Amino acid sequence: MTITLDSLEPALSVRQVLTLERVLAGEPEVVAGASHLDRPVRWVHVAEAADVGVMLTGGEMVLTTGVLLAGDEDKQAEYVRSLHRAEAAAVVLGLGRAFPAAPDVMRRAAERCGLPMVVLHRPFPFAELTEEVQSRLVRRKFAAVSLSEAVRTELTALITAGAPLQRLLDEVARHSACPVVVTNLAHRVLGTAGERPAVDDVLRDWERIARQAWGHHPGRSGTGGGTEGDGWIRAELGGRGEHWGRIVLCGYRGDTATGRLLADRAAEALVLHRMLAGDACSWEEQAAQSLLTDLVSGVVPARQLLPRARAAGLPVNRRTFVPLVVRDGDPARLERLLRLLGLPGLVAELADGATAVLLSLPRDQDAGALTTHFATRLRTETGPEHTVVAAAEPRAAWDDVPTGLREAQHVADAVADSSTVLELPPVVRLKDVHLRGLIRLLRDDPHVQSFAERELDGLLRETDEDLLSVLRTYLATGRNKSRTAQLHHVSRPALYRRLESIQVRLGVDLDDFEQAASVHIALLAHDAQQQ
């Protein structure tokens, strides 16, 4: 991305120039074009010639005494029109030498053209105004160039250090002092930074804001959401003639040129960051992962996450939410399957081989049937022995989604070490995990931990994994000795000796149902604590 010299020139507005102390000494009065005082002043130029427009390049505030215009109304009108054609910022007429008051012809022409016209009622050395404005513009330009280099250096250092996308956005937000949003071309929010309340205000109505900001000028850099003074500044993300996203400064309060510079520098860094990331997790995946992780953790109230979900493209109004956790499911495969089945949802990889899926379904559709269809298709593609789809009951309220996700995660954990995946239904729910599910819920309870250690002490003290494995299989198969011997590839007499050793070490009779049940519960608790 190339930043031109003009784009590096922060400008004073006409309004700001008129508030300078030296200018106020000349008693300025705006006599035309008062609604255009926010035009940027790129330079100050003193000119008396009637054809002054040919000497201008745009953005100049032109100072004149009008000595060559006095007595000729045609020249006066043409003077204003030439300034308008040259896109001058404003014209300032010093009264006294040629005109005692603002000439009506010039004033009317300026009003028709929308050109701010200012008269100075007191004698005023134009050199002082020129010096004041030029020096301020030079200082601002130098500050802008310095800022540009500082931002580039800091962002490059972060990229070199392997910083994540969020760290770069935080740095951009720090410099811009306003919310920063990164979107794809469909306006789906991929990342945000800035003060949380301000970001939430932006995201709360993001769909309308995005339509308003880019509906008229798709694919162009510049401002959106209103006029430049509104501070909605964006830069395109992409390379080699292809755009794939945008970064937006939302409500930037500094001058527009500096805001554009910040947005452009940020865009350069984000393009480089994405290029170096290669096949790493995409920004879309990172956005979904961040949102679902926050929902699962419960650290951030669900209500506060609703704007992020809506801005990420998840339908949230009048929907039924189905929280799922898929064990050993490839996130990319899950995304493709959702698109194929036309099911709106978010997918994010969690820890320990689990992937969260949050379905958002219309309330008039059968959530249970759609969820089962999704799970059946997934298990058909991957094989039922490889994939477990755990689900919570559908949630009608967004505030209940975090509890649902944790419930689905609990169900997935409860069957993670089960050897009976093939016997599970396509969608596993809390009622399907029975005692194992209860133990998972209670695994961190110190009383349950003490119970497990006490019941298994004879085996745990010597950490005999072979005997523990035999005991685990024997109890999981319903104390079926033939099946246990077969699974451990030992003879029946050899299995009997091992079972006898287990009973001696634990001091129990495994033929007694209550004692066997107690050991089984303790073993489930022990295994759950190891996960």
PDB file of C-alpha atoms in Angstrom, residues 50-212:
ATOM      1  CA  ALA A  50      -8.470  37.917 -11.426  1.00  0.00           C
ATOM      2  CA  ASP A  51      -7.517  34.515 -12.891  1.00  0.00           C
ATOM      3  CA  VAL A  52      -6.043  33.273  -9.608  1.00  0.00           C
ATOM      4  CA  GLY A  53      -7.551  29.809 -10.092  1.00  0.00           C
ATOM      5  CA  VAL A  54      -4.862  28.756 -12.571  1.00  0.00           C
ATOM      6  CA  MET A  55      -2.239  29.166  -9.829  1.00  0.00           C
ATOM      7  CA  LEU A  56      -3.957  26.873  -7.326  1.00  0.00           C
ATOM      8  CA  THR A  57      -3.947  23.096  -6.829  1.00  0.00           C
ATOM      9  CA  GLY A  58      -6.809  22.870  -4.326  1.00  0.00           C
ATOM     10  CA  GLY A  59      -7.216  23.324  -0.597  1.00  0.00           C
ATOM     11  CA  GLU A  60      -5.711  26.822  -0.455  1.00  0.00           C
ATOM     12  CA  MET A  61      -7.078  29.644   1.665  1.00  0.00           C
ATOM     13  CA  VAL A  62      -6.694  32.668  -0.642  1.00  0.00           C
ATOM     14  CA  LEU A  63      -6.020  36.097   0.869  1.00  0.00           C
ATOM     15  CA  THR A  64      -6.767  39.243  -1.134  1.00  0.00           C
ATOM     16  CA  THR A  65      -7.378  42.989  -0.731  1.00  0.00           C
ATOM     17  CA  GLY A  66      -9.364  43.089  -3.974  1.00  0.00           C
ATOM     18  CA  VAL A  67      -7.447  46.063  -5.381  1.00  0.00           C
ATOM     19  CA  LEU A  68      -7.569  44.618  -8.916  1.00  0.00           C
ATOM     20  CA  LEU A  69     -11.255  43.806  -8.621  1.00  0.00           C
ATOM     21  CA  ALA A  70     -12.687  47.131  -7.476  1.00  0.00           C
ATOM     22  CA  GLY A  71     -15.172  48.690  -9.885  1.00  0.00           C
ATOM     23  CA  ASP A  72     -15.619  45.601 -12.046  1.00  0.00           C
ATOM     24  CA  GLU A  73     -18.421  43.293 -10.927  1.00  0.00           C
ATOM     25  CA  ASP A  74     -17.735  40.799 -13.723  1.00  0.00           C
ATOM     26  CA  LYS A  75     -14.165  40.379 -12.490  1.00  0.00           C
ATOM     27  CA  GLN A  76     -15.401  40.029  -8.915  1.00  0.00           C
ATOM     28  CA  ALA A  77     -17.800  37.218  -9.845  1.00  0.00           C
ATOM     29  CA  GLU A  78     -15.235  35.502 -12.058  1.00  0.00           C
ATOM     30  CA  TYR A  79     -12.651  35.697  -9.260  1.00  0.00           C
ATOM     31  CA  VAL A  80     -14.952  33.714  -6.956  1.00  0.00           C
ATOM     32  CA  ARG A  81     -15.888  31.253  -9.679  1.00  0.00           C
ATOM     33  CA  SER A  82     -12.231  30.600 -10.509  1.00  0.00           C
ATOM     34  CA  LEU A  83     -11.524  29.847  -6.848  1.00  0.00           C
ATOM     35  CA  HIS A  84     -14.442  27.437  -6.813  1.00  0.00           C
ATOM     36  CA  ARG A  85     -13.200  25.668  -9.961  1.00  0.00           C
ATOM     37  CA  ALA A  86      -9.736  25.320  -8.393  1.00  0.00           C
ATOM     38  CA  GLU A  87     -11.329  23.826  -5.240  1.00  0.00           C
ATOM     39  CA  ALA A  88      -9.950  26.518  -2.963  1.00  0.00           C
ATOM     40  CA  ALA A  89     -10.767  26.115   0.701  1.00  0.00           C
ATOM     41  CA  ALA A  90     -11.885  29.710   1.298  1.00  0.00           C
ATOM     42  CA  VAL A  91     -11.317  33.322   0.288  1.00  0.00           C
ATOM     43  CA  VAL A  92     -10.413  36.021   2.830  1.00  0.00           C
ATOM     44  CA  LEU A  93     -10.970  39.652   1.815  1.00  0.00           C
ATOM     45  CA  GLY A  94      -9.225  42.398   3.753  1.00  0.00           C
ATOM     46  CA  LEU A  95     -11.527  45.441   3.883  1.00  0.00           C
ATOM     47  CA  GLY A  96     -10.256  49.000   3.614  1.00  0.00           C
ATOM     48  CA  ARG A  97      -8.038  49.403   0.542  1.00  0.00           C
ATOM     49  CA  ALA A  98     -10.563  48.496  -2.170  1.00  0.00           C
ATOM     50  CA  PHE A  99     -13.815  47.635  -0.414  1.00  0.00           C
ATOM     51  CA  PRO A 100     -15.301  49.214   2.748  1.00  0.00           C
ATOM     52  CA  ALA A 101     -17.675  46.227   3.032  1.00  0.00           C
ATOM     53  CA  ALA A 102     -18.128  42.827   1.439  1.00  0.00           C
ATOM     54  CA  PRO A 103     -19.137  43.357  -2.203  1.00  0.00           C
ATOM     55  CA  ASP A 104     -22.555  41.851  -2.848  1.00  0.00           C
ATOM     56  CA  VAL A 105     -21.499  40.332  -6.166  1.00  0.00           C
ATOM     57  CA  MET A 106     -18.672  38.355  -4.560  1.00  0.00           C
ATOM     58  CA  ARG A 107     -20.771  37.398  -1.570  1.00  0.00           C
ATOM     59  CA  ARG A 108     -23.660  36.084  -3.696  1.00  0.00           C
ATOM     60  CA  ALA A 109     -21.290  34.197  -6.018  1.00  0.00           C
ATOM     61  CA  ALA A 110     -19.523  32.599  -3.047  1.00  0.00           C
ATOM     62  CA  GLU A 111     -22.831  31.574  -1.515  1.00  0.00           C
ATOM     63  CA  ARG A 112     -23.951  29.969  -4.778  1.00  0.00           C
ATOM     64  CA  CYS A 113     -20.647  28.088  -5.089  1.00  0.00           C
ATOM     65  CA  GLY A 114     -20.569  27.024  -1.460  1.00  0.00           C
ATOM     66  CA  LEU A 115     -17.199  28.758  -1.043  1.00  0.00           C
ATOM     67  CA  PRO A 116     -16.534  30.160   2.443  1.00  0.00           C
ATOM     68  CA  MET A 117     -15.958  33.927   2.163  1.00  0.00           C
ATOM     69  CA  VAL A 118     -14.492  35.809   5.119  1.00  0.00           C
ATOM     70  CA  VAL A 119     -13.935  39.546   5.492  1.00  0.00           C
ATOM     71  CA  LEU A 120     -11.466  41.151   7.909  1.00  0.00           C
ATOM     72  CA  HIS A 121     -12.803  44.381   9.418  1.00  0.00           C
ATOM     73  CA  ARG A 122      -9.492  45.574  10.817  1.00  0.00           C
ATOM     74  CA  PRO A 123      -6.219  46.048   8.905  1.00  0.00           C
ATOM     75  CA  PHE A 124      -4.280  42.865   9.117  1.00  0.00           C
ATOM     76  CA  PRO A 125      -0.797  41.914   7.801  1.00  0.00           C
ATOM     77  CA  PHE A 126      -1.393  38.934   5.527  1.00  0.00           C
ATOM     78  CA  ALA A 127       2.200  37.850   6.174  1.00  0.00           C
ATOM     79  CA  GLU A 128       1.346  37.123   9.829  1.00  0.00           C
ATOM     80  CA  LEU A 129      -1.568  34.892   8.859  1.00  0.00           C
ATOM     81  CA  THR A 130       0.516  33.119   6.227  1.00  0.00           C
ATOM     82  CA  GLU A 131       3.376  32.542   8.653  1.00  0.00           C
ATOM     83  CA  GLU A 132       1.074  31.307  11.420  1.00  0.00           C
ATOM     84  CA  VAL A 133      -0.856  28.841   9.281  1.00  0.00           C
ATOM     85  CA  GLN A 134       2.150  27.566   7.329  1.00  0.00           C
ATOM     86  CA  SER A 135       4.163  26.938  10.486  1.00  0.00           C
ATOM     87  CA  ARG A 136       1.265  25.043  12.041  1.00  0.00           C
ATOM     88  CA  LEU A 137       0.806  22.957   8.905  1.00  0.00           C
ATOM     89  CA  VAL A 138       4.516  22.123   8.773  1.00  0.00           C
ATOM     90  CA  ARG A 139       4.524  21.123  12.446  1.00  0.00           C
ATOM     91  CA  ARG A 140       1.456  18.950  11.950  1.00  0.00           C
ATOM     92  CA  LYS A 141       2.934  17.364   8.867  1.00  0.00           C
ATOM     93  CA  PHE A 142       6.148  16.568  10.726  1.00  0.00           C
ATOM     94  CA  ALA A 143       4.143  15.120  13.612  1.00  0.00           C
ATOM     95  CA  ALA A 144       2.149  13.009  11.157  1.00  0.00           C
ATOM     96  CA  VAL A 145       5.288  11.633   9.521  1.00  0.00           C
ATOM     97  CA  SER A 146       6.776  10.884  12.945  1.00  0.00           C
ATOM     98  CA  LEU A 147       3.589   9.151  13.994  1.00  0.00           C
ATOM     99  CA  SER A 148       3.594   7.157  10.780  1.00  0.00           C
ATOM    100  CA  GLU A 149       7.085   5.852  11.404  1.00  0.00           C
ATOM    101  CA  ALA A 150       6.386   5.153  15.076  1.00  0.00           C
ATOM    102  CA  VAL A 151       3.284   3.115  14.259  1.00  0.00           C
ATOM    103  CA  ARG A 152       5.060   1.220  11.495  1.00  0.00           C
ATOM    104  CA  THR A 153       8.026   0.425  13.764  1.00  0.00           C
ATOM    105  CA  GLU A 154       5.853  -0.750  16.662  1.00  0.00           C
ATOM    106  CA  LEU A 155       3.578  -2.922  14.540  1.00  0.00           C
ATOM    107  CA  THR A 156       6.500  -4.446  12.651  1.00  0.00           C
ATOM    108  CA  ALA A 157       8.198  -5.294  15.946  1.00  0.00           C
ATOM    109  CA  LEU A 158       5.035  -7.026  17.161  1.00  0.00           C
ATOM    110  CA  ILE A 159       4.750  -9.048  13.951  1.00  0.00           C
ATOM    111  CA  THR A 160       8.417 -10.044  14.148  1.00  0.00           C
ATOM    112  CA  ALA A 161       7.871 -11.200  17.725  1.00  0.00           C
ATOM    113  CA  GLY A 162       4.974 -13.408  16.609  1.00  0.00           C
ATOM    114  CA  ALA A 163       2.266 -11.355  18.295  1.00  0.00           C
ATOM    115  CA  PRO A 164      -1.340 -12.430  17.638  1.00  0.00           C
ATOM    116  CA  LEU A 165      -3.803 -10.325  15.673  1.00  0.00           C
ATOM    117  CA  GLN A 166      -5.409  -8.979  18.850  1.00  0.00           C
ATOM    118  CA  ARG A 167      -2.136  -7.488  20.048  1.00  0.00           C
ATOM    119  CA  LEU A 168      -1.748  -5.547  16.792  1.00  0.00           C
ATOM    120  CA  LEU A 169      -5.300  -4.247  16.993  1.00  0.00           C
ATOM    121  CA  ASP A 170      -4.781  -3.170  20.598  1.00  0.00           C
ATOM    122  CA  GLU A 171      -1.776  -1.132  19.505  1.00  0.00           C
ATOM    123  CA  VAL A 172      -3.739   0.525  16.693  1.00  0.00           C
ATOM    124  CA  ALA A 173      -6.559   1.347  19.123  1.00  0.00           C
ATOM    125  CA  ARG A 174      -4.057   2.870  21.535  1.00  0.00           C
ATOM    126  CA  HIS A 175      -2.772   5.237  18.855  1.00  0.00           C
ATOM    127  CA  SER A 176      -6.189   6.106  17.447  1.00  0.00           C
ATOM    128  CA  ALA A 177      -7.990   6.408  20.815  1.00  0.00           C
ATOM    129  CA  CYS A 178     -11.178   5.004  19.264  1.00  0.00           C
ATOM    130  CA  PRO A 179     -12.745   1.589  18.613  1.00  0.00           C
ATOM    131  CA  VAL A 180     -11.024  -0.417  15.870  1.00  0.00           C
ATOM    132  CA  VAL A 181     -12.879  -3.085  13.894  1.00  0.00           C
ATOM    133  CA  VAL A 182     -11.598  -5.580  11.311  1.00  0.00           C
ATOM    134  CA  THR A 183     -14.147  -7.134   8.951  1.00  0.00           C
ATOM    135  CA  ASN A 184     -14.256  -9.378   5.935  1.00  0.00           C
ATOM    136  CA  LEU A 185     -15.913  -8.182   2.726  1.00  0.00           C
ATOM    137  CA  ALA A 186     -19.304  -9.395   3.980  1.00  0.00           C
ATOM    138  CA  HIS A 187     -18.938  -6.996   6.955  1.00  0.00           C
ATOM    139  CA  ARG A 188     -18.549  -9.921   9.371  1.00  0.00           C
ATOM    140  CA  VAL A 189     -16.481  -8.722  12.309  1.00  0.00           C
ATOM    141  CA  LEU A 190     -13.209 -10.629  12.669  1.00  0.00           C
ATOM    142  CA  GLY A 191     -11.572  -8.598  15.423  1.00  0.00           C
ATOM    143  CA  THR A 192     -12.064  -5.538  17.607  1.00  0.00           C
ATOM    144  CA  ALA A 193      -9.995  -3.400  19.953  1.00  0.00           C
ATOM    145  CA  GLY A 194     -10.528  -0.366  22.127  1.00  0.00           C
ATOM    146  CA  GLU A 195     -12.439   0.486  25.264  1.00  0.00           C
ATOM    147  CA  ARG A 196     -14.981  -2.297  25.737  1.00  0.00           C
ATOM    148  CA  PRO A 197     -18.069  -0.080  26.262  1.00  0.00           C
ATOM    149  CA  ALA A 198     -17.248   1.962  23.151  1.00  0.00           C
ATOM    150  CA  VAL A 199     -16.638  -1.196  21.085  1.00  0.00           C
ATOM    151  CA  ASP A 200     -19.932  -2.679  22.277  1.00  0.00           C
ATOM    152  CA  ASP A 201     -21.754   0.515  21.276  1.00  0.00           C
ATOM    153  CA  VAL A 202     -20.353   0.145  17.759  1.00  0.00           C
ATOM    154  CA  LEU A 203     -21.117  -3.579  17.490  1.00  0.00           C
ATOM    155  CA  ARG A 204     -24.616  -3.269  18.920  1.00  0.00           C
ATOM    156  CA  ASP A 205     -25.854  -1.739  15.668  1.00  0.00           C
ATOM    157  CA  TRP A 206     -23.126  -3.034  13.389  1.00  0.00           C
ATOM    158  CA  GLU A 207     -25.344  -4.334  10.597  1.00  0.00           C
ATOM    159  CA  ARG A 208     -26.937  -0.916  10.042  1.00  0.00           C
ATOM    160  CA  ILE A 209     -23.609   0.872  10.442  1.00  0.00           C
ATOM    161  CA  ALA A 210     -21.929  -1.381   7.890  1.00  0.00           C
ATOM    162  CA  ARG A 211     -24.696  -0.875   5.334  1.00  0.00           C
ATOM    163  CA  GLN A 212     -24.569   2.886   5.795  1.00  0.00           C
TER     164      GLN A 212
END
